[in-house]
mmCIF file of C-alpha atoms in Angstrom:
data_model
loop_
_atom_site.group_PDB
_atom_site.id
_atom_site.type_symbol
_atom_site.label_atom_id
_atom_site.label_comp_id
_atom_site.label_asym_id
_atom_site.label_seq_id
_atom_site.Cartn_x
_atom_site.Cartn_y
_atom_site.Cartn_z
ATOM 1 C CA GLN M 1 -16.968 -10.021 -5.288
ATOM 2 C CA VAL M 2 -13.461 -8.627 -4.933
ATOM 3 C CA GLN M 3 -12.528 -7.674 -1.404
ATOM 4 C CA LEU M 4 -9.395 -6.129 0.063
ATOM 5 C CA VAL M 5 -9.198 -6.292 3.847
ATOM 6 C CA GLU M 6 -6.419 -4.472 5.676
ATOM 7 C CA SER M 7 -5.133 -5.069 9.177
ATOM 8 C CA GLY M 8 -2.142 -4.291 11.357
ATOM 9 C CA GLY M 9 -2.590 -0.593 11.945
ATOM 10 C CA GLY M 10 -2.279 0.966 15.358
ATOM 11 C CA SER M 11 -0.176 3.242 17.509
ATOM 12 C CA VAL M 12 3.579 2.952 17.824
ATOM 13 C CA GLN M 13 6.447 4.995 19.216
ATOM 14 C CA SER M 14 8.816 6.769 16.864
ATOM 15 C CA GLY M 15 11.563 4.400 15.793
ATOM 16 C CA GLY M 16 9.258 1.420 16.131
ATOM 17 C CA SER M 17 7.875 -1.003 13.577
ATOM 18 C CA LEU M 18 4.531 -2.191 12.257
ATOM 19 C CA ARG M 19 3.483 -4.697 9.617
ATOM 20 C CA LEU M 20 0.331 -4.047 7.624
ATOM 21 C CA SER M 21 -1.485 -6.851 5.821
ATOM 22 C CA CYS M 22 -3.906 -6.769 2.892
ATOM 23 C CA VAL M 23 -5.885 -9.927 2.142
ATOM 24 C CA VAL M 24 -7.365 -10.150 -1.359
ATOM 25 C CA SER M 25 -10.347 -12.398 -2.076
ATOM 26 C CA GLY M 26 -12.671 -12.932 -5.006
ATOM 27 C CA TYR M 27 -10.062 -11.605 -7.426
ATOM 28 C CA PRO M 28 -10.839 -12.951 -10.944
ATOM 29 C CA TYR M 29 -7.757 -11.865 -12.904
ATOM 30 C CA THR M 30 -4.486 -13.654 -13.609
ATOM 31 C CA THR M 31 -2.323 -10.590 -13.086
ATOM 32 C CA ILE M 32 -2.202 -8.190 -10.169
ATOM 33 C CA VAL M 33 -0.418 -5.017 -9.195
ATOM 34 C CA MET M 34 -0.709 -4.165 -5.514
ATOM 35 C CA ALA M 35 0.115 -0.928 -3.790
ATOM 36 C CA TRP M 36 -0.040 0.906 -0.512
ATOM 37 C CA PHE M 37 -1.165 4.517 -0.340
ATOM 38 C CA ARG M 38 -1.493 6.846 2.616
ATOM 39 C CA GLN M 39 -3.453 9.990 3.296
ATOM 40 C CA VAL M 40 -3.579 12.613 6.016
ATOM 41 C CA PRO M 41 -6.367 15.181 6.447
ATOM 42 C CA GLU M 42 -6.313 18.028 3.941
ATOM 43 C CA LYS M 43 -3.662 16.345 1.784
ATOM 44 C CA GLU M 44 -3.921 14.237 -1.338
ATOM 45 C CA ARG M 45 -3.442 10.502 -1.311
ATOM 46 C CA GLU M 46 0.230 9.566 -1.613
ATOM 47 C CA GLY M 47 1.683 6.426 -3.148
ATOM 48 C CA VAL M 48 3.921 4.617 -0.660
ATOM 49 C CA ALA M 49 4.949 1.305 -2.222
ATOM 50 C CA VAL M 50 4.072 -0.865 -5.221
ATOM 51 C CA ILE M 51 4.739 -4.460 -6.199
ATOM 52 C CA ASP M 52 3.830 -5.441 -9.745
ATOM 53 C CA ASN M 53 2.951 -8.795 -11.276
ATOM 54 C CA ASP M 54 6.628 -9.634 -11.789
ATOM 55 C CA GLY M 55 7.581 -8.783 -8.223
ATOM 56 C CA VAL M 56 9.218 -5.487 -9.149
ATOM 57 C CA THR M 57 8.873 -2.954 -6.346
ATOM 58 C CA TRP M 58 8.717 0.818 -6.123
ATOM 59 C CA TYR M 59 8.950 3.053 -3.062
ATOM 60 C CA ALA M 60 8.330 6.689 -2.372
ATOM 61 C CA ASP M 61 11.518 8.560 -1.555
ATOM 62 C CA SER M 62 10.159 9.395 1.885
ATOM 63 C CA VAL M 63 10.000 5.717 2.906
ATOM 64 C CA LYS M 64 12.835 4.201 0.883
ATOM 65 C CA GLY M 65 15.085 2.086 3.070
ATOM 66 C CA ARG M 66 12.511 1.926 5.876
ATOM 67 C CA PHE M 67 9.465 0.228 4.314
ATOM 68 C CA THR M 68 9.285 -3.088 2.466
ATOM 69 C CA ILE M 69 6.377 -4.334 0.367
ATOM 70 C CA SER M 70 5.985 -8.062 -0.195
ATOM 71 C CA GLN M 71 3.379 -10.686 -1.021
ATOM 72 C CA ASP M 72 2.754 -14.371 -0.526
ATOM 73 C CA ASN M 73 3.383 -16.914 -3.279
ATOM 74 C CA ALA M 74 -0.255 -16.915 -4.376
ATOM 75 C CA LYS M 75 -0.286 -13.104 -4.483
ATOM 76 C CA SER M 76 -3.356 -13.156 -2.255
ATOM 77 C CA ILE M 77 -1.790 -11.221 0.612
ATOM 78 C CA ALA M 78 0.299 -8.070 0.437
ATOM 79 C CA TYR M 79 2.385 -6.820 3.332
ATOM 80 C CA LEU M 80 3.922 -3.499 4.190
ATOM 81 C CA GLN M 81 6.706 -3.856 6.741
ATOM 82 C CA MET M 82 7.379 -0.458 8.257
ATOM 83 C CA SER M 83 10.432 0.197 10.405
ATOM 84 C CA SER M 84 12.157 3.258 11.846
ATOM 85 C CA LEU M 85 8.770 4.930 11.914
ATOM 86 C CA LYS M 86 8.561 8.699 12.143
ATOM 87 C CA SER M 87 5.787 11.056 13.180
ATOM 88 C CA GLU M 88 5.349 12.083 9.559
ATOM 89 C CA ASP M 89 4.385 8.482 8.733
ATOM 90 C CA THR M 90 1.148 9.003 10.644
ATOM 91 C CA ALA M 91 -1.693 8.545 8.153
ATOM 92 C CA MET M 92 -4.549 6.378 7.024
ATOM 93 C CA TYR M 93 -2.987 3.588 4.960
ATOM 94 C CA TYR M 94 -4.899 2.041 2.062
ATOM 95 C CA CYS M 95 -4.268 -1.112 0.080
ATOM 96 C CA ALA M 96 -5.075 -1.067 -3.640
ATOM 97 C CA ALA M 97 -5.005 -3.567 -6.508
ATOM 98 C CA ASP M 98 -5.441 -3.597 -10.263
ATOM 99 C CA PRO M 99 -4.834 -6.147 -13.046
ATOM 100 C CA ARG M 100 -3.300 -3.664 -15.454
ATOM 101 C CA SER M 101 0.365 -2.805 -15.840
ATOM 102 C CA LEU M 102 1.103 0.640 -14.460
ATOM 103 C CA ARG M 103 1.897 3.511 -16.746
ATOM 104 C CA PRO M 104 5.088 5.435 -15.895
ATOM 105 C CA GLN M 105 3.328 8.418 -14.311
ATOM 106 C CA TRP M 106 0.771 6.431 -12.329
ATOM 107 C CA SER M 107 -1.398 7.609 -9.474
ATOM 108 C CA ASP M 108 -4.255 6.414 -7.288
ATOM 109 C CA VAL M 109 -6.678 6.672 -10.242
ATOM 110 C CA ASP M 110 -4.912 3.713 -11.891
ATOM 111 C CA PHE M 111 -6.130 1.329 -9.167
ATOM 112 C CA PHE M 112 -9.676 0.027 -9.295
ATOM 113 C CA TYR M 113 -9.907 -2.048 -6.114
ATOM 114 C CA TRP M 114 -9.369 -0.521 -2.676
ATOM 115 C CA GLY M 115 -9.419 -1.554 0.933
ATOM 116 C CA GLN M 116 -11.140 0.358 3.693
ATOM 117 C CA GLY M 117 -7.963 1.797 5.183
ATOM 118 C CA THR M 118 -6.153 1.245 8.465
ATOM 119 C CA GLN M 119 -4.888 4.006 10.725
ATOM 120 C CA VAL M 120 -1.200 4.242 11.640
ATOM 121 C CA THR M 121 -0.234 6.688 14.365
ATOM 122 C CA VAL M 122 3.402 7.314 15.282
ATOM 123 C CA SER M 123 4.035 9.260 18.476
ATOM 124 C CA SER M 124 7.240 11.119 19.279
#
């Protein structure tokens, strides 16, 4: 069965860095789009970064220049390198995957497979 397992969350001071990892196993498709979302209480889930099957990346304006999404050569692990962290980056971070190409106005509903989430807390 498909599994996405996240790790790397924790607490960090503002201005610090963290690297999140998402390990994908049991994935039966030849193509994959991977993404990171985040969510805080009482707010909707927000797309943070995406890397598609061709390696093309997308970032939310709020993290552009600070976060980097990447993957290993086998596309079995996705990373989110987060630097210059701010208090507003505090959230539960989720990894997601899907074999389909993303439509232009995509959202969380376009991803079928999800990890359990890992908490990131940035203190001032």
